[in-house]
Amino acid sequence: MHIVIGDISKENKIVAPSTKCEVVYSIFNENPSLEGIVVCENDEPIGLVMRTQFFQKLSTKYGFDLFMKRTIELVMDQDLLTVDYSVPITEVSALAMNRKQENVYDYVIVTKQDRIFGIVSIRELIIKLSEIQINVARYSNPLSGLPGNILIEETLREVLTYKEFSVLYIDIDSFKFFNDTFGFSEGDELIKETANIITDIIYTTDSKPSFVGHIGGDDFIAVVPHYHHEDLCNAIISRFHQSILRYYSHEELNKGYIPAVTREGKLENVPLVTISIAVVQNKDCELITVGQISKEAAKVKSRCKTIKKSVFLTHEDMKEEIL
């Protein structure tokens, strides 16, 4: 679930830096619920006056007489937390909590193209974060902690509105044999480790808003709002290969397979676990429903499974093969 700070921002009272303190005093008195006022010059935020700090200044000895006839720029706080409306609220929350103690409860000022867009109070920010955490927990996969199918479906519907997107369907090949050979405990560990790898690669390598979900079992999904998937896929595959080394002996790693019992009850040499990534993009391809994305992914995934090593393919790769 991707919510940006602009989604919860609200319009707020603004004044010019030349506004007299007595005017600001009147505004606060006439609006008892108003926590703060943003000071702007040509719609660009340059200061903030929070009610509590403002009245504290006025309550000092001679404070009322000293400031009332003077301009607000003399008492406004210029140490602002100003963020673009497109910044995720989780990121804004971290920035807000890292402020100096005396500024922790100040407004977060939201801009768009460097112009005032609105404000978000810390109370509203905390409430929205709590809602997101409750919603994510309710619909998350209990093993990986990643968003499950309901949130995945919501995300894919939203993705269809993007100008550019890449959807990565990721699964572990030969996982059933791994599970049967090493046990469910090790199987669960591999699932969790794979989830951590994908999450780490997608959220730390990619600076743009992204999404990672757990479809179920050994199937995952990642979404990025662009077509630059190669480095992400290569990084996931590389990290996955490093992570599986501890499960196998040197001999098994050298051979590239382990003896395992098939569904038919036969003992066969089964390949070591690998990872397949089917990439679906709206590049030279009109995708207007979630079903179309899933259908394209199934085709690419099927081709990935025929390649006996970790691999990533796009539906464009499939077209080139046909040609």
mmCIF file of C-alpha atoms in Angstrom:
data_model
loop_
_atom_site.group_PDB
_atom_site.id
_atom_site.type_symbol
_atom_site.label_atom_id
_atom_site.label_comp_id
_atom_site.label_asym_id
_atom_site.label_seq_id
_atom_site.Cartn_x
_atom_site.Cartn_y
_atom_site.Cartn_z
ATOM 1 C CA MET A 1 0.000 0.000 0.000
ATOM 2 C CA HIS A 2 1.712 3.176 -1.211
ATOM 3 C CA ILE A 3 0.442 6.377 0.423
ATOM 4 C CA VAL A 4 2.272 9.634 -0.112
ATOM 5 C CA ILE A 5 2.212 12.604 2.236
ATOM 6 C CA GLY A 6 0.198 14.643 -0.262
ATOM 7 C CA ASP A 7 -2.690 12.174 0.154
ATOM 8 C CA ILE A 8 -3.275 13.293 3.759
ATOM 9 C CA SER A 9 -2.218 16.943 3.598
ATOM 10 C CA LYS A 10 -4.734 19.700 4.288
ATOM 11 C CA GLU A 11 -4.957 23.361 3.441
ATOM 12 C CA ASN A 12 -3.881 25.653 6.243
ATOM 13 C CA LYS A 13 -3.842 29.319 7.136
ATOM 14 C CA ILE A 14 -0.877 31.132 5.633
ATOM 15 C CA VAL A 15 0.404 34.681 6.148
ATOM 16 C CA ALA A 16 3.071 36.866 4.602
ATOM 17 C CA PRO A 17 6.320 37.577 6.498
ATOM 18 C CA SER A 18 5.269 41.247 6.783
ATOM 19 C CA THR A 19 2.124 40.311 8.756
ATOM 20 C CA LYS A 20 2.037 41.914 12.202
ATOM 21 C CA CYS A 21 2.139 39.630 15.244
ATOM 22 C CA GLU A 22 -1.099 41.196 16.487
ATOM 23 C CA VAL A 23 -2.847 39.863 13.356
ATOM 24 C CA VAL A 24 -1.462 36.376 13.964
ATOM 25 C CA TYR A 25 -2.570 36.675 17.596
ATOM 26 C CA SER A 26 -6.102 37.458 16.425
ATOM 27 C CA ILE A 27 -6.112 34.559 13.944
ATOM 28 C CA PHE A 28 -5.184 32.097 16.712
ATOM 29 C CA ASN A 29 -7.830 33.523 19.061
ATOM 30 C CA GLU A 30 -10.519 33.328 16.389
ATOM 31 C CA ASN A 31 -9.540 29.724 15.493
ATOM 32 C CA PRO A 32 -9.033 27.784 18.766
ATOM 33 C CA SER A 33 -8.329 24.488 16.960
ATOM 34 C CA LEU A 34 -5.632 26.005 14.717
ATOM 35 C CA GLU A 35 -2.268 24.581 15.766
ATOM 36 C CA GLY A 36 -0.032 26.618 13.503
ATOM 37 C CA ILE A 37 0.308 29.109 10.659
ATOM 38 C CA VAL A 38 2.674 28.832 7.705
ATOM 39 C CA VAL A 39 4.573 31.955 6.626
ATOM 40 C CA CYS A 40 4.931 32.150 2.848
ATOM 41 C CA GLU A 41 6.490 34.486 0.348
ATOM 42 C CA ASN A 42 5.133 34.099 -3.185
ATOM 43 C CA ASP A 43 3.571 30.777 -2.081
ATOM 44 C CA GLU A 44 6.980 29.459 -0.978
ATOM 45 C CA PRO A 45 7.131 28.392 2.711
ATOM 46 C CA ILE A 46 9.788 30.325 4.611
ATOM 47 C CA GLY A 47 8.614 30.010 8.201
ATOM 48 C CA LEU A 48 6.226 28.404 10.663
ATOM 49 C CA VAL A 49 4.441 29.757 13.699
ATOM 50 C CA MET A 50 3.083 27.081 16.032
ATOM 51 C CA ARG A 51 0.448 28.257 18.513
ATOM 52 C CA THR A 52 2.226 26.956 21.628
ATOM 53 C CA GLN A 53 5.601 28.537 20.881
ATOM 54 C CA PHE A 54 3.974 31.797 19.756
ATOM 55 C CA PHE A 55 2.041 32.277 22.979
ATOM 56 C CA GLN A 56 5.085 31.259 25.010
ATOM 57 C CA LYS A 57 7.049 34.120 23.430
ATOM 58 C CA LEU A 58 4.248 36.558 24.154
ATOM 59 C CA SER A 59 3.968 35.392 27.767
ATOM 60 C CA THR A 60 7.568 36.274 28.635
ATOM 61 C CA LYS A 61 8.279 39.503 30.481
ATOM 62 C CA TYR A 62 7.664 42.397 28.051
ATOM 63 C CA GLY A 63 7.021 39.819 25.306
ATOM 64 C CA PHE A 64 3.530 41.070 24.501
ATOM 65 C CA ASP A 65 4.604 44.707 24.207
ATOM 66 C CA LEU A 66 7.827 43.773 22.409
ATOM 67 C CA PHE A 67 6.341 41.683 19.602
ATOM 68 C CA MET A 68 2.705 42.657 18.995
ATOM 69 C CA LYS A 69 3.430 45.621 16.725
ATOM 70 C CA ARG A 70 6.292 43.912 14.916
ATOM 71 C CA THR A 71 6.230 41.530 11.935
ATOM 72 C CA ILE A 72 5.842 37.780 12.264
ATOM 73 C CA GLU A 73 9.179 37.118 10.518
ATOM 74 C CA LEU A 74 10.876 38.138 13.772
ATOM 75 C CA VAL A 75 9.330 35.270 15.736
ATOM 76 C CA MET A 76 8.647 32.604 13.088
ATOM 77 C CA ASP A 77 10.642 29.369 13.119
ATOM 78 C CA GLN A 78 12.745 29.019 9.981
ATOM 79 C CA ASP A 79 13.856 25.444 10.756
ATOM 80 C CA LEU A 80 11.119 23.754 8.698
ATOM 81 C CA LEU A 81 10.423 20.177 7.725
ATOM 82 C CA THR A 82 9.359 20.710 4.120
ATOM 83 C CA VAL A 83 8.697 17.690 1.894
ATOM 84 C CA ASP A 84 7.380 17.171 -1.607
ATOM 85 C CA TYR A 85 3.819 15.875 -1.819
ATOM 86 C CA SER A 86 5.059 12.660 -3.508
ATOM 87 C CA VAL A 87 7.209 11.478 -0.576
ATOM 88 C CA PRO A 88 5.859 8.287 1.127
ATOM 89 C CA ILE A 89 4.417 8.963 4.576
ATOM 90 C CA THR A 90 6.662 6.305 6.131
ATOM 91 C CA GLU A 91 9.688 8.317 5.016
ATOM 92 C CA VAL A 92 8.144 11.562 6.277
ATOM 93 C CA SER A 93 7.423 9.951 9.643
ATOM 94 C CA ALA A 94 11.104 9.063 10.075
ATOM 95 C CA LEU A 95 12.137 12.632 9.194
ATOM 96 C CA ALA A 96 9.579 14.105 11.592
ATOM 97 C CA MET A 97 10.663 11.943 14.516
ATOM 98 C CA ASN A 98 14.339 12.825 13.948
ATOM 99 C CA ARG A 99 13.757 16.538 14.533
ATOM 100 C CA LYS A 100 14.881 18.390 17.625
ATOM 101 C CA GLN A 101 12.703 17.636 20.657
ATOM 102 C CA GLU A 102 11.149 21.102 20.666
ATOM 103 C CA ASN A 103 10.083 20.714 17.013
ATOM 104 C CA VAL A 104 8.780 17.135 17.040
ATOM 105 C CA TYR A 105 5.122 18.235 17.074
ATOM 106 C CA ASP A 106 5.491 21.014 14.500
ATOM 107 C CA TYR A 107 3.575 20.793 11.239
ATOM 108 C CA VAL A 108 5.085 18.960 8.309
ATOM 109 C CA ILE A 109 4.881 21.390 5.395
ATOM 110 C CA VAL A 110 3.991 19.810 2.062
ATOM 111 C CA THR A 111 5.006 21.425 -1.222
ATOM 112 C CA LYS A 112 4.413 20.762 -4.892
ATOM 113 C CA GLN A 113 6.907 22.239 -7.351
ATOM 114 C CA ASP A 114 8.296 24.202 -4.382
ATOM 115 C CA ARG A 115 4.938 25.902 -3.764
ATOM 116 C CA ILE A 116 2.834 25.394 -0.648
ATOM 117 C CA PHE A 117 0.507 22.420 -1.077
ATOM 118 C CA GLY A 118 -0.686 21.919 2.492
ATOM 119 C CA ILE A 119 0.304 20.773 5.954
ATOM 120 C CA VAL A 120 0.152 17.546 7.931
ATOM 121 C CA SER A 121 -0.068 17.534 11.712
ATOM 122 C CA ILE A 122 1.846 14.927 13.661
ATOM 123 C CA ARG A 123 -1.464 13.644 15.028
ATOM 124 C CA GLU A 124 -2.795 13.010 11.496
ATOM 125 C CA LEU A 125 0.501 11.419 10.479
ATOM 126 C CA ILE A 126 0.446 8.994 13.421
ATOM 127 C CA ILE A 127 -3.215 8.092 12.838
ATOM 128 C CA LYS A 128 -2.611 7.330 9.146
ATOM 129 C CA LEU A 129 0.524 5.288 9.901
ATOM 130 C CA SER A 130 -1.437 3.243 12.442
ATOM 131 C CA GLU A 131 -4.179 2.585 9.890
ATOM 132 C CA ILE A 132 -1.607 1.421 7.343
ATOM 133 C CA GLN A 133 0.147 -0.853 9.840
ATOM 134 C CA ILE A 134 -3.142 -2.421 10.941
ATOM 135 C CA ASN A 135 -4.239 -2.891 7.321
ATOM 136 C CA VAL A 136 -0.903 -4.394 6.264
ATOM 137 C CA ALA A 137 -0.844 -6.736 9.274
ATOM 138 C CA ARG A 138 -4.387 -7.901 8.516
ATOM 139 C CA TYR A 139 -3.593 -8.766 4.924
ATOM 140 C CA SER A 140 0.043 -9.862 5.232
ATOM 141 C CA ASN A 141 1.493 -13.318 4.727
ATOM 142 C CA PRO A 142 2.194 -14.691 8.237
ATOM 143 C CA LEU A 143 5.497 -16.318 7.228
ATOM 144 C CA SER A 144 7.207 -13.455 5.394
ATOM 145 C CA GLY A 145 5.271 -10.505 6.798
ATOM 146 C CA LEU A 146 4.876 -9.180 3.254
ATOM 147 C CA PRO A 147 1.534 -7.948 1.861
ATOM 148 C CA GLY A 148 -0.659 -10.804 0.655
ATOM 149 C CA ASN A 149 -3.072 -11.241 -2.223
ATOM 150 C CA ILE A 150 -5.638 -8.573 -1.304
ATOM 151 C CA LEU A 151 -3.013 -5.812 -1.190
ATOM 152 C CA ILE A 152 -1.288 -7.278 -4.248
ATOM 153 C CA GLU A 153 -4.562 -7.042 -6.191
ATOM 154 C CA GLU A 154 -5.043 -3.423 -5.061
ATOM 155 C CA THR A 155 -1.485 -2.553 -6.065
ATOM 156 C CA LEU A 156 -1.795 -4.125 -9.514
ATOM 157 C CA ARG A 157 -4.996 -2.153 -10.175
ATOM 158 C CA GLU A 158 -3.132 1.023 -9.228
ATOM 159 C CA VAL A 159 -0.120 0.016 -11.357
ATOM 160 C CA LEU A 160 -2.314 -0.109 -14.459
ATOM 161 C CA THR A 161 -2.568 3.702 -14.210
ATOM 162 C CA TYR A 162 1.231 4.167 -14.326
ATOM 163 C CA LYS A 163 2.881 5.542 -17.431
ATOM 164 C CA GLU A 164 5.639 2.928 -17.064
ATOM 165 C CA PHE A 165 5.791 -0.187 -14.910
ATOM 166 C CA SER A 166 7.555 -3.506 -14.511
ATOM 167 C CA VAL A 167 5.925 -6.330 -12.578
ATOM 168 C CA LEU A 168 8.315 -9.054 -11.438
ATOM 169 C CA TYR A 169 6.821 -12.469 -10.683
ATOM 170 C CA ILE A 170 9.457 -14.365 -8.711
ATOM 171 C CA ASP A 171 9.466 -17.984 -7.608
ATOM 172 C CA ILE A 172 11.885 -20.625 -6.378
ATOM 173 C CA ASP A 173 12.475 -23.565 -8.714
ATOM 174 C CA SER A 174 12.720 -27.104 -7.216
ATOM 175 C CA PHE A 175 11.401 -25.775 -3.900
ATOM 176 C CA LYS A 176 9.185 -28.835 -3.244
ATOM 177 C CA PHE A 177 12.188 -31.151 -3.462
ATOM 178 C CA PHE A 178 14.158 -28.797 -1.212
ATOM 179 C CA ASN A 179 11.339 -28.849 1.329
ATOM 180 C CA ASP A 180 11.035 -32.649 1.204
ATOM 181 C CA THR A 181 14.797 -33.127 1.536
ATOM 182 C CA PHE A 182 15.710 -30.548 4.174
ATOM 183 C CA GLY A 183 12.404 -30.308 6.053
ATOM 184 C CA PHE A 184 9.719 -27.654 6.508
ATOM 185 C CA SER A 185 11.781 -25.650 8.973
ATOM 186 C CA GLU A 186 14.579 -25.095 6.466
ATOM 187 C CA GLY A 187 11.977 -24.535 3.748
ATOM 188 C CA ASP A 188 10.390 -21.761 5.806
ATOM 189 C CA GLU A 189 13.813 -20.225 6.398
ATOM 190 C CA LEU A 190 14.497 -20.185 2.665
ATOM 191 C CA ILE A 191 11.124 -18.527 2.028
ATOM 192 C CA LYS A 192 11.828 -15.832 4.637
ATOM 193 C CA GLU A 193 15.356 -15.307 3.374
ATOM 194 C CA THR A 194 14.121 -14.939 -0.202
ATOM 195 C CA ALA A 195 11.487 -12.434 0.953
ATOM 196 C CA ASN A 196 14.186 -10.410 2.724
ATOM 197 C CA ILE A 197 16.439 -10.455 -0.344
ATOM 198 C CA ILE A 198 13.685 -9.228 -2.670
ATOM 199 C CA THR A 199 12.549 -6.566 -0.207
ATOM 200 C CA ASP A 200 16.075 -5.334 0.387
ATOM 201 C CA ILE A 201 16.937 -5.159 -3.316
ATOM 202 C CA ILE A 202 13.705 -3.486 -4.413
ATOM 203 C CA TYR A 203 13.390 -0.970 -1.558
ATOM 204 C CA THR A 204 17.046 -0.001 -1.139
ATOM 205 C CA THR A 205 18.288 -0.180 -4.732
ATOM 206 C CA ASP A 206 15.259 1.514 -6.223
ATOM 207 C CA SER A 207 14.624 5.078 -5.056
ATOM 208 C CA LYS A 208 11.212 5.318 -6.707
ATOM 209 C CA PRO A 209 7.958 4.133 -5.064
ATOM 210 C CA SER A 210 7.904 0.328 -5.272
ATOM 211 C CA PHE A 211 6.004 -2.658 -3.876
ATOM 212 C CA VAL A 212 6.884 -6.194 -2.788
ATOM 213 C CA GLY A 213 4.285 -8.847 -1.971
ATOM 214 C CA HIS A 214 4.078 -12.560 -1.144
ATOM 215 C CA ILE A 215 1.585 -14.383 -3.360
ATOM 216 C CA GLY A 216 1.989 -17.563 -1.320
ATOM 217 C CA GLY A 217 4.339 -20.535 -0.953
ATOM 218 C CA ASP A 218 7.512 -19.762 -2.901
ATOM 219 C CA ASP A 219 5.867 -17.148 -5.170
ATOM 220 C CA PHE A 220 6.560 -13.433 -4.782
ATOM 221 C CA ILE A 221 5.796 -10.260 -6.687
ATOM 222 C CA ALA A 222 7.576 -6.919 -7.000
ATOM 223 C CA VAL A 223 6.445 -3.772 -8.792
ATOM 224 C CA VAL A 224 8.529 -0.793 -9.909
ATOM 225 C CA PRO A 225 7.297 2.279 -11.847
ATOM 226 C CA HIS A 226 9.833 2.047 -14.691
ATOM 227 C CA TYR A 227 11.413 -0.373 -17.184
ATOM 228 C CA HIS A 228 14.907 -0.649 -15.640
ATOM 229 C CA HIS A 229 14.513 -4.176 -14.314
ATOM 230 C CA GLU A 230 17.823 -5.765 -15.326
ATOM 231 C CA ASP A 231 19.968 -4.608 -12.386
ATOM 232 C CA LEU A 232 17.212 -5.465 -9.917
ATOM 233 C CA CYS A 233 16.782 -8.994 -11.307
ATOM 234 C CA ASN A 234 20.535 -9.626 -11.463
ATOM 235 C CA ALA A 235 20.935 -8.450 -7.865
ATOM 236 C CA ILE A 236 18.105 -10.700 -6.634
ATOM 237 C CA ILE A 237 19.573 -13.728 -8.423
ATOM 238 C CA SER A 238 23.096 -13.014 -7.144
ATOM 239 C CA ARG A 239 21.976 -12.602 -3.531
ATOM 240 C CA PHE A 240 19.800 -15.719 -3.763
ATOM 241 C CA HIS A 241 22.735 -17.800 -4.993
ATOM 242 C CA GLN A 242 24.829 -16.592 -2.064
ATOM 243 C CA SER A 243 22.074 -17.387 0.418
ATOM 244 C CA ILE A 244 21.614 -21.046 -0.641
ATOM 245 C CA LEU A 245 25.285 -21.976 -0.233
ATOM 246 C CA ARG A 246 24.792 -22.836 3.431
ATOM 247 C CA TYR A 247 22.142 -25.461 2.642
ATOM 248 C CA TYR A 248 24.294 -27.651 0.396
ATOM 249 C CA SER A 249 27.576 -29.524 0.758
ATOM 250 C CA HIS A 250 30.571 -28.684 -1.458
ATOM 251 C CA GLU A 251 29.975 -31.912 -3.367
ATOM 252 C CA GLU A 252 26.319 -31.057 -4.029
ATOM 253 C CA LEU A 253 27.246 -27.549 -5.127
ATOM 254 C CA ASN A 254 29.856 -28.915 -7.530
ATOM 255 C CA LYS A 255 27.469 -31.494 -8.969
ATOM 256 C CA GLY A 256 24.567 -29.050 -9.177
ATOM 257 C CA TYR A 257 21.995 -31.529 -7.927
ATOM 258 C CA ILE A 258 20.849 -33.608 -4.947
ATOM 259 C CA PRO A 259 19.142 -37.029 -4.807
ATOM 260 C CA ALA A 260 15.447 -36.569 -4.033
ATOM 261 C CA VAL A 261 12.228 -38.586 -4.194
ATOM 262 C CA THR A 262 9.848 -37.429 -6.949
ATOM 263 C CA ARG A 263 6.054 -37.313 -6.731
ATOM 264 C CA GLU A 264 6.048 -40.742 -8.383
ATOM 265 C CA GLY A 265 8.173 -42.125 -5.549
ATOM 266 C CA LYS A 266 11.316 -42.476 -7.644
ATOM 267 C CA LEU A 267 14.776 -41.441 -6.488
ATOM 268 C CA GLU A 268 16.201 -38.954 -8.974
ATOM 269 C CA ASN A 269 18.904 -36.319 -9.155
ATOM 270 C CA VAL A 270 17.087 -33.026 -8.685
ATOM 271 C CA PRO A 271 18.664 -29.633 -9.524
ATOM 272 C CA LEU A 272 19.587 -27.280 -6.677
ATOM 273 C CA VAL A 273 17.076 -24.521 -6.013
ATOM 274 C CA THR A 274 17.231 -21.638 -8.448
ATOM 275 C CA ILE A 275 15.102 -18.564 -8.921
ATOM 276 C CA SER A 276 12.970 -17.534 -11.897
ATOM 277 C CA ILE A 277 11.754 -13.995 -12.545
ATOM 278 C CA ALA A 278 9.027 -13.353 -15.117
ATOM 279 C CA VAL A 279 8.915 -9.650 -15.984
ATOM 280 C CA VAL A 280 5.771 -8.035 -17.385
ATOM 281 C CA GLN A 281 5.865 -4.431 -18.637
ATOM 282 C CA ASN A 282 3.493 -2.040 -20.376
ATOM 283 C CA LYS A 283 6.267 -1.333 -22.870
ATOM 284 C CA ASP A 284 4.972 -1.716 -26.429
ATOM 285 C CA CYS A 285 2.093 -3.690 -24.923
ATOM 286 C CA GLU A 286 -1.317 -2.422 -23.825
ATOM 287 C CA LEU A 287 -2.294 -3.906 -20.470
ATOM 288 C CA ILE A 288 -5.611 -2.698 -19.103
ATOM 289 C CA THR A 289 -6.618 -5.396 -16.587
ATOM 290 C CA VAL A 290 -4.949 -7.291 -13.757
ATOM 291 C CA GLY A 291 -5.964 -10.485 -15.531
ATOM 292 C CA GLN A 292 -3.921 -9.526 -18.579
ATOM 293 C CA ILE A 293 -0.839 -8.953 -16.405
ATOM 294 C CA SER A 294 -1.290 -12.375 -14.783
ATOM 295 C CA LYS A 295 -1.822 -14.079 -18.142
ATOM 296 C CA GLU A 296 1.339 -12.546 -19.601
ATOM 297 C CA ALA A 297 3.285 -13.481 -16.472
ATOM 298 C CA ALA A 298 2.133 -17.105 -16.703
ATOM 299 C CA LYS A 299 3.479 -17.343 -20.272
ATOM 300 C CA VAL A 300 6.861 -15.873 -19.360
ATOM 301 C CA LYS A 301 7.083 -17.910 -16.176
ATOM 302 C CA SER A 302 6.427 -21.107 -18.120
ATOM 303 C CA ARG A 303 9.352 -20.299 -20.421
ATOM 304 C CA CYS A 304 11.613 -19.494 -17.454
ATOM 305 C CA LYS A 305 10.919 -22.944 -16.020
ATOM 306 C CA THR A 306 12.378 -24.621 -19.095
ATOM 307 C CA ILE A 307 15.753 -22.986 -18.445
ATOM 308 C CA LYS A 308 17.689 -25.024 -15.884
ATOM 309 C CA LYS A 309 19.281 -22.110 -14.067
ATOM 310 C CA SER A 310 18.290 -18.863 -12.391
ATOM 311 C CA VAL A 311 16.928 -16.546 -15.052
ATOM 312 C CA PHE A 312 14.798 -13.508 -15.737
ATOM 313 C CA LEU A 313 12.828 -12.942 -18.928
ATOM 314 C CA THR A 314 10.391 -10.301 -20.174
ATOM 315 C CA HIS A 315 7.453 -10.847 -22.504
ATOM 316 C CA GLU A 316 9.528 -8.882 -25.041
ATOM 317 C CA ASP A 317 12.148 -11.635 -24.810
ATOM 318 C CA MET A 318 9.402 -14.137 -25.602
ATOM 319 C CA LYS A 319 8.387 -12.200 -28.717
ATOM 320 C CA GLU A 320 11.995 -12.102 -29.926
ATOM 321 C CA GLU A 321 12.262 -15.884 -29.519
ATOM 322 C CA ILE A 322 9.180 -16.409 -31.669
ATOM 323 C CA LEU A 323 10.593 -14.124 -34.359
#
